[in-house]
Amino acid sequence: MSEEEHKHEGCCNHDHGDGQGHHHHHHHEPVVVDPTIEAELKHLVGKISKNFSGMIEFLQFKEIMSVAYKYIFANLGERKQKMVENRRQYLKDGNDLLYAEVVKNYVISEENLMSDIMSQVCQVLTIDEYFLQHTTQFYMTNPATSMEIMPIVTGMQNSGDIPTIEHEKAKEIFYYQEEIKKVQIMELMKKQGMDDPNDDEEMMTRMMVAQYKLSDDIFLKYGYEEEAIQKAFTLLMQDPEIQAYTLKAQQMMYGGGAGPQLQE
């Protein structure tokens, strides 16, 4: 999963098993609402309709998400830029500790910001946060609607200016990434063996750090940003060679020990 998708996979359902998620404290106390967010959602106030599953109707949901993420990205822009610069510097310096620290702090501030904006949205529309979270899960787990939501939550809908990577080059980067991933997975497994089994947080952080490192490594080697790589890899999935490779990799992962020998 790419860095962006990973971050947004659970964007509105930070449910940590207590059924509360991160924002149980927001439910009763009013949050300060940004007047521009209020203005953009005004026409939906009191007009939220539900679909047959009792979720927010899809077109309305899409509109709500577009507004929310417009503000999330506007706010994250500078923070993200700063984080990227710091990360790449620390990667060059080989400073793993500070690298992980930068990622951790950014992820926390991103979660807080998202939670805050979603609270504002819910307050303006006078809907319950769980209701919005459940609706999000509902549409994200359906492939058809998820495809329409992904560009919104990953900021890809304004992706006109993202450079296109030539096909053969994209393939080279893809295989390079696969090699690095293999090494990373081995390292993660090793570290997990030494972990406190109850500390999921630690493992999650490590996986995030690994994903960011991969993206930085590719940038330092090839000069392409995450967005360009994502765009290129999406197109690559239509290449029969890459399709075959991906299928084989999945079989090896899920097919148990006998996977690779079958080709001999």
PDB file of C-alpha atoms in Angstrom:
ATOM      1  CA  MET A   1       0.000   0.000   0.000  1.00  0.00           C
ATOM      2  CA  SER A   2       1.387   3.391  -0.882  1.00  0.00           C
ATOM      3  CA  GLU A   3       2.123   5.999   1.733  1.00  0.00           C
ATOM      4  CA  GLU A   4      -0.966   8.054   0.830  1.00  0.00           C
ATOM      5  CA  GLU A   5      -3.362   5.133   0.770  1.00  0.00           C
ATOM      6  CA  HIS A   6      -1.989   3.837   4.034  1.00  0.00           C
ATOM      7  CA  LYS A   7      -2.645   7.133   5.690  1.00  0.00           C
ATOM      8  CA  HIS A   8      -6.156   7.441   4.374  1.00  0.00           C
ATOM      9  CA  GLU A   9      -7.255   3.876   4.625  1.00  0.00           C
ATOM     10  CA  GLY A  10      -8.498   4.523   8.116  1.00  0.00           C
ATOM     11  CA  CYS A  11      -8.867   8.264   7.837  1.00  0.00           C
ATOM     12  CA  CYS A  12     -12.091   8.657   9.707  1.00  0.00           C
ATOM     13  CA  ASN A  13     -12.288   5.562  11.798  1.00  0.00           C
ATOM     14  CA  HIS A  14      -9.498   5.817  14.310  1.00  0.00           C
ATOM     15  CA  ASP A  15     -11.134   3.075  16.290  1.00  0.00           C
ATOM     16  CA  HIS A  16      -8.689   1.610  18.743  1.00  0.00           C
ATOM     17  CA  GLY A  17     -10.811  -1.269  19.846  1.00  0.00           C
ATOM     18  CA  ASP A  18     -12.535   0.655  22.609  1.00  0.00           C
ATOM     19  CA  GLY A  19     -15.216   1.635  20.136  1.00  0.00           C
ATOM     20  CA  GLN A  20     -14.339   5.216  20.866  1.00  0.00           C
ATOM     21  CA  GLY A  21     -11.715   6.105  18.346  1.00  0.00           C
ATOM     22  CA  HIS A  22      -9.565   9.145  19.016  1.00  0.00           C
ATOM     23  CA  HIS A  23     -12.306  11.656  19.251  1.00  0.00           C
ATOM     24  CA  HIS A  24     -14.613  10.596  22.025  1.00  0.00           C
ATOM     25  CA  HIS A  25     -13.816  13.801  23.871  1.00  0.00           C
ATOM     26  CA  HIS A  26     -15.070  15.891  20.959  1.00  0.00           C
ATOM     27  CA  HIS A  27     -18.597  14.633  21.117  1.00  0.00           C
ATOM     28  CA  HIS A  28     -20.020  16.875  23.760  1.00  0.00           C
ATOM     29  CA  GLU A  29     -17.884  19.949  23.809  1.00  0.00           C
ATOM     30  CA  PRO A  30     -18.355  22.260  20.836  1.00  0.00           C
ATOM     31  CA  VAL A  31     -15.341  22.855  18.625  1.00  0.00           C
ATOM     32  CA  VAL A  32     -14.380  26.181  17.108  1.00  0.00           C
ATOM     33  CA  VAL A  33     -15.672  26.140  13.552  1.00  0.00           C
ATOM     34  CA  ASP A  34     -13.791  27.830  10.737  1.00  0.00           C
ATOM     35  CA  PRO A  35     -16.332  30.254   9.165  1.00  0.00           C
ATOM     36  CA  THR A  36     -15.241  29.302   5.642  1.00  0.00           C
ATOM     37  CA  ILE A  37     -15.948  25.622   6.314  1.00  0.00           C
ATOM     38  CA  GLU A  38     -19.338  26.648   7.661  1.00  0.00           C
ATOM     39  CA  ALA A  39     -20.053  28.737   4.576  1.00  0.00           C
ATOM     40  CA  GLU A  40     -19.143  25.908   2.213  1.00  0.00           C
ATOM     41  CA  LEU A  41     -21.391  23.399   3.968  1.00  0.00           C
ATOM     42  CA  LYS A  42     -24.271  25.789   4.673  1.00  0.00           C
ATOM     43  CA  HIS A  43     -26.475  24.534   1.833  1.00  0.00           C
ATOM     44  CA  LEU A  44     -26.358  20.991   3.264  1.00  0.00           C
ATOM     45  CA  VAL A  45     -27.431  21.921   6.795  1.00  0.00           C
ATOM     46  CA  GLY A  46     -30.689  20.149   7.645  1.00  0.00           C
ATOM     47  CA  LYS A  47     -30.710  18.545   4.205  1.00  0.00           C
ATOM     48  CA  ILE A  48     -28.620  15.415   4.830  1.00  0.00           C
ATOM     49  CA  SER A  49     -30.460  12.446   3.342  1.00  0.00           C
ATOM     50  CA  LYS A  50     -29.785   8.763   3.965  1.00  0.00           C
ATOM     51  CA  ASN A  51     -29.505   5.930   1.473  1.00  0.00           C
ATOM     52  CA  PHE A  52     -31.150   2.508   1.765  1.00  0.00           C
ATOM     53  CA  SER A  53     -28.378   1.363   4.148  1.00  0.00           C
ATOM     54  CA  GLY A  54     -28.990   4.286   6.459  1.00  0.00           C
ATOM     55  CA  MET A  55     -25.746   5.993   5.410  1.00  0.00           C
ATOM     56  CA  ILE A  56     -25.304   9.551   4.152  1.00  0.00           C
ATOM     57  CA  GLU A  57     -26.365   9.612   0.504  1.00  0.00           C
ATOM     58  CA  PHE A  58     -23.263   9.181  -1.703  1.00  0.00           C
ATOM     59  CA  LEU A  59     -23.248  12.475  -3.610  1.00  0.00           C
ATOM     60  CA  GLN A  60     -23.689  14.423  -0.392  1.00  0.00           C
ATOM     61  CA  PHE A  61     -20.976  12.361   1.277  1.00  0.00           C
ATOM     62  CA  LYS A  62     -18.607  13.077  -1.615  1.00  0.00           C
ATOM     63  CA  GLU A  63     -19.301  16.781  -1.305  1.00  0.00           C
ATOM     64  CA  ILE A  64     -18.730  16.735   2.466  1.00  0.00           C
ATOM     65  CA  MET A  65     -15.419  14.905   1.962  1.00  0.00           C
ATOM     66  CA  SER A  66     -14.295  17.326  -0.733  1.00  0.00           C
ATOM     67  CA  VAL A  67     -14.818  20.260   1.601  1.00  0.00           C
ATOM     68  CA  ALA A  68     -13.182  18.529   4.577  1.00  0.00           C
ATOM     69  CA  TYR A  69     -10.113  17.415   2.647  1.00  0.00           C
ATOM     70  CA  LYS A  70      -9.695  20.760   0.942  1.00  0.00           C
ATOM     71  CA  TYR A  71      -9.080  22.202   4.428  1.00  0.00           C
ATOM     72  CA  ILE A  72      -7.053  19.243   5.610  1.00  0.00           C
ATOM     73  CA  PHE A  73      -4.652  19.606   2.676  1.00  0.00           C
ATOM     74  CA  ALA A  74      -4.546  23.390   2.917  1.00  0.00           C
ATOM     75  CA  ASN A  75      -3.461  23.016   6.540  1.00  0.00           C
ATOM     76  CA  LEU A  76      -1.103  20.113   6.014  1.00  0.00           C
ATOM     77  CA  GLY A  77       0.706  21.549   3.009  1.00  0.00           C
ATOM     78  CA  GLU A  78       3.470  23.428   4.816  1.00  0.00           C
ATOM     79  CA  ARG A  79       3.850  20.894   7.623  1.00  0.00           C
ATOM     80  CA  LYS A  80       4.222  18.122   5.103  1.00  0.00           C
ATOM     81  CA  GLN A  81       6.803  20.047   3.082  1.00  0.00           C
ATOM     82  CA  LYS A  82       8.846  20.665   6.217  1.00  0.00           C
ATOM     83  CA  MET A  83       8.613  17.019   7.231  1.00  0.00           C
ATOM     84  CA  VAL A  84       9.744  15.849   3.796  1.00  0.00           C
ATOM     85  CA  GLU A  85      12.786  18.149   3.879  1.00  0.00           C
ATOM     86  CA  ASN A  86      13.749  16.967   7.363  1.00  0.00           C
ATOM     87  CA  ARG A  87      13.226  13.317   6.494  1.00  0.00           C
ATOM     88  CA  ARG A  88      15.458  13.474   3.453  1.00  0.00           C
ATOM     89  CA  GLN A  89      18.174  15.259   5.353  1.00  0.00           C
ATOM     90  CA  TYR A  90      18.099  12.666   8.137  1.00  0.00           C
ATOM     91  CA  LEU A  91      18.091   9.840   5.599  1.00  0.00           C
ATOM     92  CA  LYS A  92      21.216  11.283   3.970  1.00  0.00           C
ATOM     93  CA  ASP A  93      22.811  11.681   7.403  1.00  0.00           C
ATOM     94  CA  GLY A  94      21.828   8.125   8.303  1.00  0.00           C
ATOM     95  CA  ASN A  95      20.094   9.405  11.436  1.00  0.00           C
ATOM     96  CA  ASP A  96      17.387   6.773  11.970  1.00  0.00           C
ATOM     97  CA  LEU A  97      16.275   8.051  15.357  1.00  0.00           C
ATOM     98  CA  LEU A  98      15.520  11.589  14.244  1.00  0.00           C
ATOM     99  CA  TYR A  99      13.975  10.263  11.044  1.00  0.00           C
ATOM    100  CA  ALA A 100      11.485   8.178  13.025  1.00  0.00           C
ATOM    101  CA  GLU A 101      10.836  11.109  15.368  1.00  0.00           C
ATOM    102  CA  VAL A 102       9.909  13.433  12.487  1.00  0.00           C
ATOM    103  CA  VAL A 103       7.518  10.848  11.052  1.00  0.00           C
ATOM    104  CA  LYS A 104       5.896  10.195  14.428  1.00  0.00           C
ATOM    105  CA  ASN A 105       5.294  13.876  15.132  1.00  0.00           C
ATOM    106  CA  TYR A 106       3.867  14.478  11.686  1.00  0.00           C
ATOM    107  CA  VAL A 107       1.507  11.511  11.894  1.00  0.00           C
ATOM    108  CA  ILE A 108       0.214  12.717  15.264  1.00  0.00           C
ATOM    109  CA  SER A 109      -0.336  16.263  14.027  1.00  0.00           C
ATOM    110  CA  GLU A 110      -2.048  14.933  10.893  1.00  0.00           C
ATOM    111  CA  GLU A 111      -4.409  12.764  12.940  1.00  0.00           C
ATOM    112  CA  ASN A 112      -5.248  15.657  15.251  1.00  0.00           C
ATOM    113  CA  LEU A 113      -5.909  17.972  12.336  1.00  0.00           C
ATOM    114  CA  MET A 114      -8.164  15.457  10.577  1.00  0.00           C
ATOM    115  CA  SER A 115     -10.033  14.750  13.751  1.00  0.00           C
ATOM    116  CA  ASP A 116     -10.499  18.478  14.352  1.00  0.00           C
ATOM    117  CA  ILE A 117     -11.762  19.218  10.834  1.00  0.00           C
ATOM    118  CA  MET A 118     -14.128  16.240  10.891  1.00  0.00           C
ATOM    119  CA  SER A 119     -15.481  17.497  14.239  1.00  0.00           C
ATOM    120  CA  GLN A 120     -16.091  20.923  12.711  1.00  0.00           C
ATOM    121  CA  VAL A 121     -17.860  19.384   9.730  1.00  0.00           C
ATOM    122  CA  CYS A 122     -20.094  17.273  11.984  1.00  0.00           C
ATOM    123  CA  GLN A 123     -20.906  20.246  14.144  1.00  0.00           C
ATOM    124  CA  VAL A 124     -21.917  22.405  11.183  1.00  0.00           C
ATOM    125  CA  LEU A 125     -24.096  19.625   9.746  1.00  0.00           C
ATOM    126  CA  THR A 126     -25.316  18.573  13.214  1.00  0.00           C
ATOM    127  CA  ILE A 127     -24.502  14.943  12.516  1.00  0.00           C
ATOM    128  CA  ASP A 128     -22.829  12.460  14.819  1.00  0.00           C
ATOM    129  CA  GLU A 129     -19.146  11.737  14.250  1.00  0.00           C
ATOM    130  CA  TYR A 130     -19.701   7.984  14.414  1.00  0.00           C
ATOM    131  CA  PHE A 131     -22.313   8.363  11.706  1.00  0.00           C
ATOM    132  CA  LEU A 132     -19.777  10.057   9.440  1.00  0.00           C
ATOM    133  CA  GLN A 133     -17.157   7.428  10.307  1.00  0.00           C
ATOM    134  CA  HIS A 134     -19.515   4.553   9.552  1.00  0.00           C
ATOM    135  CA  THR A 135     -20.540   6.173   6.284  1.00  0.00           C
ATOM    136  CA  THR A 136     -16.881   6.557   5.376  1.00  0.00           C
ATOM    137  CA  GLN A 137     -16.171   2.905   6.124  1.00  0.00           C
ATOM    138  CA  PHE A 138     -19.245   1.899   4.152  1.00  0.00           C
ATOM    139  CA  TYR A 139     -18.129   3.728   0.998  1.00  0.00           C
ATOM    140  CA  MET A 140     -14.421   2.965   1.383  1.00  0.00           C
ATOM    141  CA  THR A 141     -15.020  -0.790   1.526  1.00  0.00           C
ATOM    142  CA  ASN A 142     -17.126  -0.765  -1.635  1.00  0.00           C
ATOM    143  CA  PRO A 143     -14.731  -0.835  -4.635  1.00  0.00           C
ATOM    144  CA  ALA A 144     -16.941   1.301  -6.890  1.00  0.00           C
ATOM    145  CA  THR A 145     -17.481   4.151  -4.420  1.00  0.00           C
ATOM    146  CA  SER A 146     -13.998   3.793  -2.970  1.00  0.00           C
ATOM    147  CA  MET A 147     -12.528   4.585  -6.405  1.00  0.00           C
ATOM    148  CA  GLU A 148     -14.406   7.879  -6.409  1.00  0.00           C
ATOM    149  CA  ILE A 149     -13.403   8.755  -2.849  1.00  0.00           C
ATOM    150  CA  MET A 150      -9.697   7.838  -3.086  1.00  0.00           C
ATOM    151  CA  PRO A 151      -8.748  10.829  -5.280  1.00  0.00           C
ATOM    152  CA  ILE A 152     -10.434  13.156  -2.788  1.00  0.00           C
ATOM    153  CA  VAL A 153      -8.783  11.786   0.353  1.00  0.00           C
ATOM    154  CA  THR A 154      -5.351  11.446  -1.260  1.00  0.00           C
ATOM    155  CA  GLY A 155      -5.477  14.904  -2.824  1.00  0.00           C
ATOM    156  CA  MET A 156      -5.153  13.344  -6.250  1.00  0.00           C
ATOM    157  CA  GLN A 157      -8.081  15.152  -7.811  1.00  0.00           C
ATOM    158  CA  ASN A 158      -5.857  18.135  -8.547  1.00  0.00           C
ATOM    159  CA  SER A 159      -3.130  15.952  -9.994  1.00  0.00           C
ATOM    160  CA  GLY A 160      -2.877  17.605 -13.391  1.00  0.00           C
ATOM    161  CA  ASP A 161       0.607  18.934 -12.708  1.00  0.00           C
ATOM    162  CA  ILE A 162       2.085  15.613 -11.561  1.00  0.00           C
ATOM    163  CA  PRO A 163       4.884  14.568 -13.926  1.00  0.00           C
ATOM    164  CA  THR A 164       4.403  11.442 -16.026  1.00  0.00           C
ATOM    165  CA  ILE A 165       7.173   8.860 -15.782  1.00  0.00           C
ATOM    166  CA  GLU A 166       8.110   7.061 -18.975  1.00  0.00           C
ATOM    167  CA  HIS A 167       6.933   3.413 -19.007  1.00  0.00           C
ATOM    168  CA  GLU A 168      10.301   1.617 -18.978  1.00  0.00           C
ATOM    169  CA  LYS A 169      11.617   3.985 -16.306  1.00  0.00           C
ATOM    170  CA  ALA A 170       8.525   3.348 -14.192  1.00  0.00           C
ATOM    171  CA  LYS A 171       9.124  -0.390 -14.509  1.00  0.00           C
ATOM    172  CA  GLU A 172      12.722  -0.014 -13.378  1.00  0.00           C
ATOM    173  CA  ILE A 173      11.593   1.992 -10.330  1.00  0.00           C
ATOM    174  CA  PHE A 174       8.900  -0.586  -9.594  1.00  0.00           C
ATOM    175  CA  TYR A 175      11.385  -3.466  -9.484  1.00  0.00           C
ATOM    176  CA  TYR A 176      13.852  -1.378  -7.483  1.00  0.00           C
ATOM    177  CA  GLN A 177      11.100  -0.692  -4.945  1.00  0.00           C
ATOM    178  CA  GLU A 178      10.239  -4.390  -4.745  1.00  0.00           C
ATOM    179  CA  GLU A 179      13.858  -5.258  -3.891  1.00  0.00           C
ATOM    180  CA  ILE A 180      13.990  -2.658  -1.118  1.00  0.00           C
ATOM    181  CA  LYS A 181      10.644  -3.855   0.247  1.00  0.00           C
ATOM    182  CA  LYS A 182      12.012  -7.380   0.591  1.00  0.00           C
ATOM    183  CA  VAL A 183      14.906  -6.128   2.709  1.00  0.00           C
ATOM    184  CA  GLN A 184      12.562  -3.925   4.754  1.00  0.00           C
ATOM    185  CA  ILE A 185      10.192  -6.808   5.457  1.00  0.00           C
ATOM    186  CA  MET A 186      13.067  -8.967   6.689  1.00  0.00           C
ATOM    187  CA  GLU A 187      14.185  -6.163   9.015  1.00  0.00           C
ATOM    188  CA  LEU A 188      10.659  -5.542  10.296  1.00  0.00           C
ATOM    189  CA  MET A 189      10.218  -9.249  11.027  1.00  0.00           C
ATOM    190  CA  LYS A 190      13.502  -9.321  12.929  1.00  0.00           C
ATOM    191  CA  LYS A 191      12.525  -6.307  15.033  1.00  0.00           C
ATOM    192  CA  GLN A 192       9.035  -7.605  15.626  1.00  0.00           C
ATOM    193  CA  GLY A 193      10.564 -10.711  17.149  1.00  0.00           C
ATOM    194  CA  MET A 194      12.170  -8.499  19.781  1.00  0.00           C
ATOM    195  CA  ASP A 195       9.063  -6.377  20.357  1.00  0.00           C
ATOM    196  CA  ASP A 196       6.664  -6.378  23.224  1.00  0.00           C
ATOM    197  CA  PRO A 197       3.764  -8.313  21.652  1.00  0.00           C
ATOM    198  CA  ASN A 198       1.270  -5.852  23.125  1.00  0.00           C
ATOM    199  CA  ASP A 199       2.880  -2.846  21.508  1.00  0.00           C
ATOM    200  CA  ASP A 200       1.057  -2.482  18.186  1.00  0.00           C
ATOM    201  CA  GLU A 201       1.819   1.220  18.150  1.00  0.00           C
ATOM    202  CA  GLU A 202       5.541   0.515  17.820  1.00  0.00           C
ATOM    203  CA  MET A 203       5.020  -1.820  14.867  1.00  0.00           C
ATOM    204  CA  MET A 204       2.684   0.642  13.143  1.00  0.00           C
ATOM    205  CA  THR A 205       5.219   3.431  13.530  1.00  0.00           C
ATOM    206  CA  ARG A 206       7.928   1.214  12.113  1.00  0.00           C
ATOM    207  CA  MET A 207       5.830   0.375   9.101  1.00  0.00           C
ATOM    208  CA  MET A 208       5.066   4.037   8.487  1.00  0.00           C
ATOM    209  CA  VAL A 209       8.748   4.891   8.782  1.00  0.00           C
ATOM    210  CA  ALA A 210       9.607   2.089   6.352  1.00  0.00           C
ATOM    211  CA  GLN A 211       7.093   3.413   3.819  1.00  0.00           C
ATOM    212  CA  TYR A 212       8.395   6.958   4.059  1.00  0.00           C
ATOM    213  CA  LYS A 213      11.973   5.741   3.754  1.00  0.00           C
ATOM    214  CA  LEU A 214      11.083   3.868   0.611  1.00  0.00           C
ATOM    215  CA  SER A 215       9.572   6.978  -0.895  1.00  0.00           C
ATOM    216  CA  ASP A 216      12.596   9.103   0.103  1.00  0.00           C
ATOM    217  CA  ASP A 217      15.024   6.514  -1.187  1.00  0.00           C
ATOM    218  CA  ILE A 218      13.299   6.543  -4.584  1.00  0.00           C
ATOM    219  CA  PHE A 219      13.312  10.332  -4.585  1.00  0.00           C
ATOM    220  CA  LEU A 220      17.034  10.550  -3.817  1.00  0.00           C
ATOM    221  CA  LYS A 221      17.806   7.951  -6.486  1.00  0.00           C
ATOM    222  CA  TYR A 222      15.360   8.915  -9.258  1.00  0.00           C
ATOM    223  CA  GLY A 223      14.170  12.431  -8.395  1.00  0.00           C
ATOM    224  CA  TYR A 224      10.455  11.637  -8.450  1.00  0.00           C
ATOM    225  CA  GLU A 225       8.014  12.559  -5.690  1.00  0.00           C
ATOM    226  CA  GLU A 226       5.560  10.100  -4.135  1.00  0.00           C
ATOM    227  CA  GLU A 227       2.645  11.450  -6.225  1.00  0.00           C
ATOM    228  CA  ALA A 228       4.430  10.852  -9.526  1.00  0.00           C
ATOM    229  CA  ILE A 229       5.395   7.348  -8.442  1.00  0.00           C
ATOM    230  CA  GLN A 230       1.816   6.559  -7.445  1.00  0.00           C
ATOM    231  CA  LYS A 231       0.486   7.861 -10.732  1.00  0.00           C
ATOM    232  CA  ALA A 232       3.040   5.796 -12.664  1.00  0.00           C
ATOM    233  CA  PHE A 233       2.427   2.620 -10.673  1.00  0.00           C
ATOM    234  CA  THR A 234      -1.326   2.905 -11.190  1.00  0.00           C
ATOM    235  CA  LEU A 235      -0.724   2.919 -14.943  1.00  0.00           C
ATOM    236  CA  LEU A 236       1.826   0.105 -14.625  1.00  0.00           C
ATOM    237  CA  MET A 237      -0.839  -2.192 -13.221  1.00  0.00           C
ATOM    238  CA  GLN A 238      -2.162  -2.489 -16.776  1.00  0.00           C
ATOM    239  CA  ASP A 239       1.174  -3.924 -17.975  1.00  0.00           C
ATOM    240  CA  PRO A 240       0.860  -7.743 -18.361  1.00  0.00           C
ATOM    241  CA  GLU A 241       4.429  -8.293 -17.124  1.00  0.00           C
ATOM    242  CA  ILE A 242       3.783  -6.316 -13.941  1.00  0.00           C
ATOM    243  CA  GLN A 243       0.408  -8.021 -13.478  1.00  0.00           C
ATOM    244  CA  ALA A 244       2.091 -11.428 -13.695  1.00  0.00           C
ATOM    245  CA  TYR A 245       4.815 -10.333 -11.267  1.00  0.00           C
ATOM    246  CA  THR A 246       2.289  -8.998  -8.752  1.00  0.00           C
ATOM    247  CA  LEU A 247       0.189 -12.150  -8.974  1.00  0.00           C
ATOM    248  CA  LYS A 248       3.236 -14.334  -8.424  1.00  0.00           C
ATOM    249  CA  ALA A 249       4.347 -12.214  -5.463  1.00  0.00           C
ATOM    250  CA  GLN A 250       0.895 -12.548  -3.902  1.00  0.00           C
ATOM    251  CA  GLN A 251       0.894 -16.314  -4.409  1.00  0.00           C
ATOM    252  CA  MET A 252       4.280 -16.552  -2.730  1.00  0.00           C
ATOM    253  CA  MET A 253       3.014 -14.532   0.213  1.00  0.00           C
ATOM    254  CA  TYR A 254      -0.262 -16.357   0.669  1.00  0.00           C
ATOM    255  CA  GLY A 255       0.491 -19.686  -0.973  1.00  0.00           C
ATOM    256  CA  GLY A 256       2.677 -21.063   1.803  1.00  0.00           C
ATOM    257  CA  GLY A 257       6.052 -22.689   1.250  1.00  0.00           C
ATOM    258  CA  ALA A 258       5.198 -24.523  -1.947  1.00  0.00           C
ATOM    259  CA  GLY A 259       4.618 -21.329  -3.943  1.00  0.00           C
ATOM    260  CA  PRO A 260       7.913 -20.711  -5.716  1.00  0.00           C
ATOM    261  CA  GLN A 261       8.758 -24.340  -6.545  1.00  0.00           C
ATOM    262  CA  LEU A 262       5.756 -24.708  -8.819  1.00  0.00           C
ATOM    263  CA  GLN A 263       7.462 -22.835 -11.628  1.00  0.00           C
ATOM    264  CA  GLU A 264      10.391 -25.200 -11.916  1.00  0.00           C
TER     265      GLU A 264
END
